[in-house]
CSV table of C-alpha atoms and ligand atoms in Angstrom, one decimal:
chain,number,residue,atom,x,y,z
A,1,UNK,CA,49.9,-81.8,52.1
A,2,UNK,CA,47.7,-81.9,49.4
A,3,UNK,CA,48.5,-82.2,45.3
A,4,UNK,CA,49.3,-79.4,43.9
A,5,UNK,CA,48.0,-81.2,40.6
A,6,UNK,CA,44.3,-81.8,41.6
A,7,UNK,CA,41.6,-79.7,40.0
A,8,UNK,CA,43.6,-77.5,38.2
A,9,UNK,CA,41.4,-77.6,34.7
A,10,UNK,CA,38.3,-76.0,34.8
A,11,UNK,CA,36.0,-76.3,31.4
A,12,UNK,CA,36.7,-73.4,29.2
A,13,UNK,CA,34.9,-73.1,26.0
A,14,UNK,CA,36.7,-71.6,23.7
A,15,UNK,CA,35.3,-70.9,20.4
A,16,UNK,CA,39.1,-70.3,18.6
A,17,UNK,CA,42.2,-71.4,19.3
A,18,UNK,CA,44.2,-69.7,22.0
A,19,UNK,CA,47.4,-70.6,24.4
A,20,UNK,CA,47.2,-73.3,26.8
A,21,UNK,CA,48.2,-70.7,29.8
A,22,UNK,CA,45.1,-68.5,29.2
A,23,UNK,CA,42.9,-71.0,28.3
A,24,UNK,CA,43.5,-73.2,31.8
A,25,UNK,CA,43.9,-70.2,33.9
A,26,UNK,CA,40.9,-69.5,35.9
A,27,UNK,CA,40.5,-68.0,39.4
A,28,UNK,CA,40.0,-70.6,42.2
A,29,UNK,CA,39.0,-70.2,45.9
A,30,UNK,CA,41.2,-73.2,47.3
A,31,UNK,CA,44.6,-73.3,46.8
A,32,UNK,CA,47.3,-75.9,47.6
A,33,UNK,CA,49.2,-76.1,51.1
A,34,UNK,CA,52.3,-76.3,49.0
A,35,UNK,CA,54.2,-73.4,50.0
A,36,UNK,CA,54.8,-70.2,47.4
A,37,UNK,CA,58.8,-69.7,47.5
A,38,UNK,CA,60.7,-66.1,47.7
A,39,UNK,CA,62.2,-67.5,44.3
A,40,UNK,CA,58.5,-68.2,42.8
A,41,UNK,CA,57.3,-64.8,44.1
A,42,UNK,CA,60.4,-63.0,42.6
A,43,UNK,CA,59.6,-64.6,39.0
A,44,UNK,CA,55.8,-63.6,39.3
A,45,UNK,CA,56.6,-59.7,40.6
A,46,UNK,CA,59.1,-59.8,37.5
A,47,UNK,CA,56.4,-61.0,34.8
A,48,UNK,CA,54.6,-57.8,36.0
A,49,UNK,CA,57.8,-55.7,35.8
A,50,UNK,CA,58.0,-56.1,32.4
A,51,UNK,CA,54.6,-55.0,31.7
A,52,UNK,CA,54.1,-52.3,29.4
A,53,UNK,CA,52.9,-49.3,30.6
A,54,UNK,CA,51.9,-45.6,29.5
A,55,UNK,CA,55.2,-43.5,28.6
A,56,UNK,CA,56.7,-46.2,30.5
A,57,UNK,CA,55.8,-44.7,33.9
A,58,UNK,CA,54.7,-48.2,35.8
A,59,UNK,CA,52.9,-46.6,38.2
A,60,UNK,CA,52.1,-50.1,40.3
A,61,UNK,CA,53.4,-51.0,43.5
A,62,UNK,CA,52.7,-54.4,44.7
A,63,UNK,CA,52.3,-55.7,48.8
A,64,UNK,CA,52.7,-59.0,49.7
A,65,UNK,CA,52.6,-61.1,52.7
A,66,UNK,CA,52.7,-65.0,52.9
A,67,UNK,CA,50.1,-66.9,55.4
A,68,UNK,CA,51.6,-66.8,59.2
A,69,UNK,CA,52.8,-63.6,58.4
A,70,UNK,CA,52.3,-59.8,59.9
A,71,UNK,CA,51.7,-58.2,56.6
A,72,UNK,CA,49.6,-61.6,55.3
A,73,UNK,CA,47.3,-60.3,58.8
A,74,UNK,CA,47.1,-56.9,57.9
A,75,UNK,CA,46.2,-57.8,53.9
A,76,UNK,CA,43.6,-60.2,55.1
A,77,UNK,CA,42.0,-57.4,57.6
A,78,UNK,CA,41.3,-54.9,54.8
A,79,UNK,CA,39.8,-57.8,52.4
A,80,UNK,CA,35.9,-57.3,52.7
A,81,UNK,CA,33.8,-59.8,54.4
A,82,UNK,CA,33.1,-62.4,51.5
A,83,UNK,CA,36.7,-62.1,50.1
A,84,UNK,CA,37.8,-62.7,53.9
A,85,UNK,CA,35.8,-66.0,54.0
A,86,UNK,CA,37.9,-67.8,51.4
A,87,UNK,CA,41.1,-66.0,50.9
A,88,UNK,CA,42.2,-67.3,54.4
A,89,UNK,CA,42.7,-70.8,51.6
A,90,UNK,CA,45.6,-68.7,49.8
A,91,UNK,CA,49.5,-69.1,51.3
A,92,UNK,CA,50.3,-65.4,49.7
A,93,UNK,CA,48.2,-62.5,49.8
A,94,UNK,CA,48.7,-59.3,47.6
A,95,UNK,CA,47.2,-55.7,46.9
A,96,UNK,CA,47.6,-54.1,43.5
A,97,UNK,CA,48.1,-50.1,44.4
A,98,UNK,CA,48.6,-47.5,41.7
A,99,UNK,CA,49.9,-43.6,41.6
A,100,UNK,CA,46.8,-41.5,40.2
A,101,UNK,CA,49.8,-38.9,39.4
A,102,UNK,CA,52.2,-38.6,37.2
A,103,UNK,CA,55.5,-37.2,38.2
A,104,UNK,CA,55.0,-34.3,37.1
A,105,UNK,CA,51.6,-34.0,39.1
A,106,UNK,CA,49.4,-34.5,36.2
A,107,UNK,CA,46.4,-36.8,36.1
A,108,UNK,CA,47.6,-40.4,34.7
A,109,UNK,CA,44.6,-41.7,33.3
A,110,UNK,CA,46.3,-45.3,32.5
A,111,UNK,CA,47.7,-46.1,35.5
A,112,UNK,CA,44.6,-48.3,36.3
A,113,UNK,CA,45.3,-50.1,32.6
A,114,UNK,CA,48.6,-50.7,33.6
A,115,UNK,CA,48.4,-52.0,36.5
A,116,UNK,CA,45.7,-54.1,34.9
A,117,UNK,CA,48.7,-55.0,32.7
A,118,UNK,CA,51.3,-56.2,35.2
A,119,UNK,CA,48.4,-58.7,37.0
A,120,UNK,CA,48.4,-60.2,33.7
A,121,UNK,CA,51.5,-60.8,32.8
A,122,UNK,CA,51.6,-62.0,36.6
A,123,UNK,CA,49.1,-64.5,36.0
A,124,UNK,CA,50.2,-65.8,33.0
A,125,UNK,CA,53.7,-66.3,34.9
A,126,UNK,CA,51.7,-68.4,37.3
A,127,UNK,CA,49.8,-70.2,35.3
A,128,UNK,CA,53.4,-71.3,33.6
A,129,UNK,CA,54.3,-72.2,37.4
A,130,UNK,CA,51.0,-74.0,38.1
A,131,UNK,CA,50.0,-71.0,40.6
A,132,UNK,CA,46.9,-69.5,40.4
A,133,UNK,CA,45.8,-65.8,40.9
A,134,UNK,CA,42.5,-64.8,42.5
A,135,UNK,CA,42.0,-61.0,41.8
A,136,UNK,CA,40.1,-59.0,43.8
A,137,UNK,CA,37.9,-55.7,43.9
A,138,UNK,CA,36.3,-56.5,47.3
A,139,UNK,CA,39.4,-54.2,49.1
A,140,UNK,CA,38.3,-51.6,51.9
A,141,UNK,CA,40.4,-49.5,49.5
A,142,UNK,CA,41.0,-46.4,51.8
A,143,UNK,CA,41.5,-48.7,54.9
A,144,UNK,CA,44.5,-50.2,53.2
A,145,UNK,CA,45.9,-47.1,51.8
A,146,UNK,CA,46.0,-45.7,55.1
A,147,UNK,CA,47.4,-49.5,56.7
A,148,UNK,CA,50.2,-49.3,54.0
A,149,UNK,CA,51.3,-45.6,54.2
A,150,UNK,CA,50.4,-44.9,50.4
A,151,UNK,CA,50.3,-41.2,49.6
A,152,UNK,CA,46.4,-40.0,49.2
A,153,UNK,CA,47.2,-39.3,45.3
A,154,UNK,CA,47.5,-43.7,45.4
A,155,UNK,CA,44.6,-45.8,45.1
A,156,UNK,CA,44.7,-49.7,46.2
A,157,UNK,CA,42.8,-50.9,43.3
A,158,UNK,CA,42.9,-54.7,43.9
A,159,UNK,CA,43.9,-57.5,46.3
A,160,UNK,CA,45.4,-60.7,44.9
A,161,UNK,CA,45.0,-64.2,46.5
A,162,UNK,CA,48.1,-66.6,44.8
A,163,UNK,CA,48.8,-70.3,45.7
A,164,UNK,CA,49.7,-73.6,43.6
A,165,UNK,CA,46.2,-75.4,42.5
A,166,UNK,CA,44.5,-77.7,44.4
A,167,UNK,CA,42.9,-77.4,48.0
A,168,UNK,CA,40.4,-79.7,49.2
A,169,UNK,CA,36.5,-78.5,48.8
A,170,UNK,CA,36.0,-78.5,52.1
A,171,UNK,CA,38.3,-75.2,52.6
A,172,UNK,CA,35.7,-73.4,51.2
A,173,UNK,CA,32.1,-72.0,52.8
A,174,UNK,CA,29.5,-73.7,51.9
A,175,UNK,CA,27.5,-71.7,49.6
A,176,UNK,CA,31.3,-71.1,47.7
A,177,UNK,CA,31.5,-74.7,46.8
A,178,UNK,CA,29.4,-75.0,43.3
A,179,UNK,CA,30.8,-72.0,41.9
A,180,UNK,CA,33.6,-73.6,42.2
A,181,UNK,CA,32.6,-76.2,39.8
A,182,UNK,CA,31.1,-74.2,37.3
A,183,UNK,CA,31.7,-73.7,34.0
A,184,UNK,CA,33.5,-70.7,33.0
A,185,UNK,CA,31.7,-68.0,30.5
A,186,UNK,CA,32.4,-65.4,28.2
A,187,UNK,CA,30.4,-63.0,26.3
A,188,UNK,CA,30.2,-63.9,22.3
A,189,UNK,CA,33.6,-61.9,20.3
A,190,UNK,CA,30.4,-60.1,18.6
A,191,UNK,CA,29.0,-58.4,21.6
A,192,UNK,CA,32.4,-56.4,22.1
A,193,UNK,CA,34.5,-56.5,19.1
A,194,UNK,CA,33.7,-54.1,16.3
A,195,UNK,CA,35.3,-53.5,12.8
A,196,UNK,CA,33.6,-50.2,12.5
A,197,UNK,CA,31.0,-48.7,14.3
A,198,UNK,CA,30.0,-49.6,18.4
A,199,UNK,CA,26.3,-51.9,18.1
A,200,UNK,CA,24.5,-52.3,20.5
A,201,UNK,CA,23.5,-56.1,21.2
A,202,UNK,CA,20.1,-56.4,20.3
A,203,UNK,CA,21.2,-54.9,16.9
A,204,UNK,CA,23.3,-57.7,16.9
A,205,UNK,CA,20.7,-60.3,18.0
A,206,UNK,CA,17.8,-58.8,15.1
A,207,UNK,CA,20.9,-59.3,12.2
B,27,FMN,C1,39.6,-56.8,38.9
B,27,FMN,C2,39.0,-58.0,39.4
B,27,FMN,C3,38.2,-58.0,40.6
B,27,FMN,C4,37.6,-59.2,41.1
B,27,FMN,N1,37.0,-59.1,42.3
B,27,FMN,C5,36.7,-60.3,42.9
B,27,FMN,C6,36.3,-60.3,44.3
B,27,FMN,O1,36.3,-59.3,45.0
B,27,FMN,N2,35.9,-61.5,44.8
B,27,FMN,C7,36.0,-62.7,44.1
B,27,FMN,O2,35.6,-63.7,44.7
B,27,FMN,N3,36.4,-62.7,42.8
B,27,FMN,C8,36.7,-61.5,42.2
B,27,FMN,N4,37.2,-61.5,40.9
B,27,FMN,C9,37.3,-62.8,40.2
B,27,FMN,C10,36.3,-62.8,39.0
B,27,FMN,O3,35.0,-63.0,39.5
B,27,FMN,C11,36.7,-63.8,38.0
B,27,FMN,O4,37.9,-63.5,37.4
B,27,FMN,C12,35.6,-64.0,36.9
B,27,FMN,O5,34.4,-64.5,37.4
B,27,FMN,C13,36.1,-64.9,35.7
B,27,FMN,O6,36.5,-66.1,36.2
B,27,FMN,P1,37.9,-66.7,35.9
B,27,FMN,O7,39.0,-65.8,36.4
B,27,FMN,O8,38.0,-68.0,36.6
B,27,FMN,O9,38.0,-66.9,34.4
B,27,FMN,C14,37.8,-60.4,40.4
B,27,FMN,C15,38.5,-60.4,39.2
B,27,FMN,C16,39.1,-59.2,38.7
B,27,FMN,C17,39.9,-59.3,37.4
C-alpha cells in the first residue's frame, strides 16, 4: 500500500493569506490505494448537505461507486476517453446530477451554483480528511442520465474522482505525468474582482 502522505502539497502561490484546506487542495490524477470508508464517504456527502442553496431547494443528487464495484463500472463507462485514462487511479467515483426544475416546474436557474456549492463544501471536507477531489466536466452527460434513470428535466453536470493523496507516478499515462508536477495558477484578483464597474483586462494592463 502506498502512503497516503506522499505528494500531497503542491506549490500554490498565494498572494494573501487564506486557509490551509484551500490553499493545499489541489486536484491530483493518482490517488492512494488506501481504501475510502462508508464512514469517510458519509462525512463528505454531509459537507455537501449542508451547502447553501437557492430558497433552500438543493437540487443535487450525488452517485457513487467504490473501485471493484458495479456502479464504480458503470461511472467509469460514461467518463470520456481522457478522464477514463486516469480516473481508473481513484478508489471512489462520483457524478454531480442536478434538477433543471423547480418543484413547482419552473426553470431553477441556480441549481448548477448550487450544486457547484455542495462540491465545495465536499472538497473542503476532504481536504480536512487528507482526501482529494478531482472534478470533472469530461461526462457523456446524456449517456449517464439515461445509465442512472434521472428524469430528462436532470442534467449530470460533473463526475468526481475521490481517494486519499498519494499514488505512485507511474499510475498515470505518460503524457499526464508533468502536469502533475506543475505549478498551480490563478488569474491576478484584478482581472475578476471589481469595486465598481466590469474592465476589461487590457484596460487594466494600460493603468
Ligand atoms: C467543473 C470542473 C470540471 C473539470 N473537468 C475536468 C476534466 O474533465 N478532466 C480533468 O482532468 N480535470 C478537470 N477539472 C480539473 C481542473 O482542470 C482543475 O481544477 C484546475 O486545473 C485547477 O487545478 P486545481 O484543482 O489543482 O487547483 C475540472 C474541474 C472542475 C471544477
Amino acid at each position: 500500500m502506498s502512503s497516503p502522505k506522499t505528494d500531497v502539497f503542491k506549490n500554490t502561490p498565494t498572494d494573501h493569506k487564506i486557509h490551509d484546506l484551500i490553499k493545499n487542495r489541489w486536484s491530483p490524477r493518482k490517488f492512494a490505494d488506501t481504501p475510502v470508508s462508508d464512514t469517510d464517504l458519509q462525512s463528505l456527502f454531509e459537507a455537501g448537505r449542508w451547502a447553501a442553496s437557492s430558497s433552500n431547494l438543493q437540487p443535487w443528487n450525488i452517485v457513487w461507486g467504490k473501485k471493484g464495484s458495479t456502479a464504480y463500472d458503470r461511472i467509469m463507462k460514461v467518463l470520456v476517453e481522457f478522464n477514463q485514462g486516469w480516473a481508473k487511479n481513484a478508489p471512489v467515483l462520483m457524478l454531480g446530477v442536478f434538477d433543471k426544475k423547480t418543484p413547482d416546474g419552473k426553470d431553477n436557474f441556480h441549481a448548477l451554483h448550487d450544486l457547484g456549492q455542495f462540491a465545495a463544501n465536499m472538497s473542503i471536507q476532504a481536504q480536512s480528511m487528507g482526501i482529494a477531489l478531482h472534478q470533472m466536466a469530461g461526462v457523456k452527460h446524456e449517456e449517464a442520465l439515461k445509465e442512472f434513470k434521472f428524469p430528462d428535466t436532470y442534467h449530470v453536470a460533473t463526475a468526481i474522482a475521490a481517494g486519499y493523496y498519494g499514488g505512485e507516478m507511474s499510475d498515470l499515462p505518460e503524457d499526464l505525468k508533468g502536469e502533475e508536477k506543475k505549478e498551480r495558477q490563478r488569474k491576478k484578483q484584478d482581472e475578476f474582482i471589481f469595486n465598481g464597474d466590469y474592465v476589461e483586462r487590457a484596460e487594466v494592463d494600460q493603468s
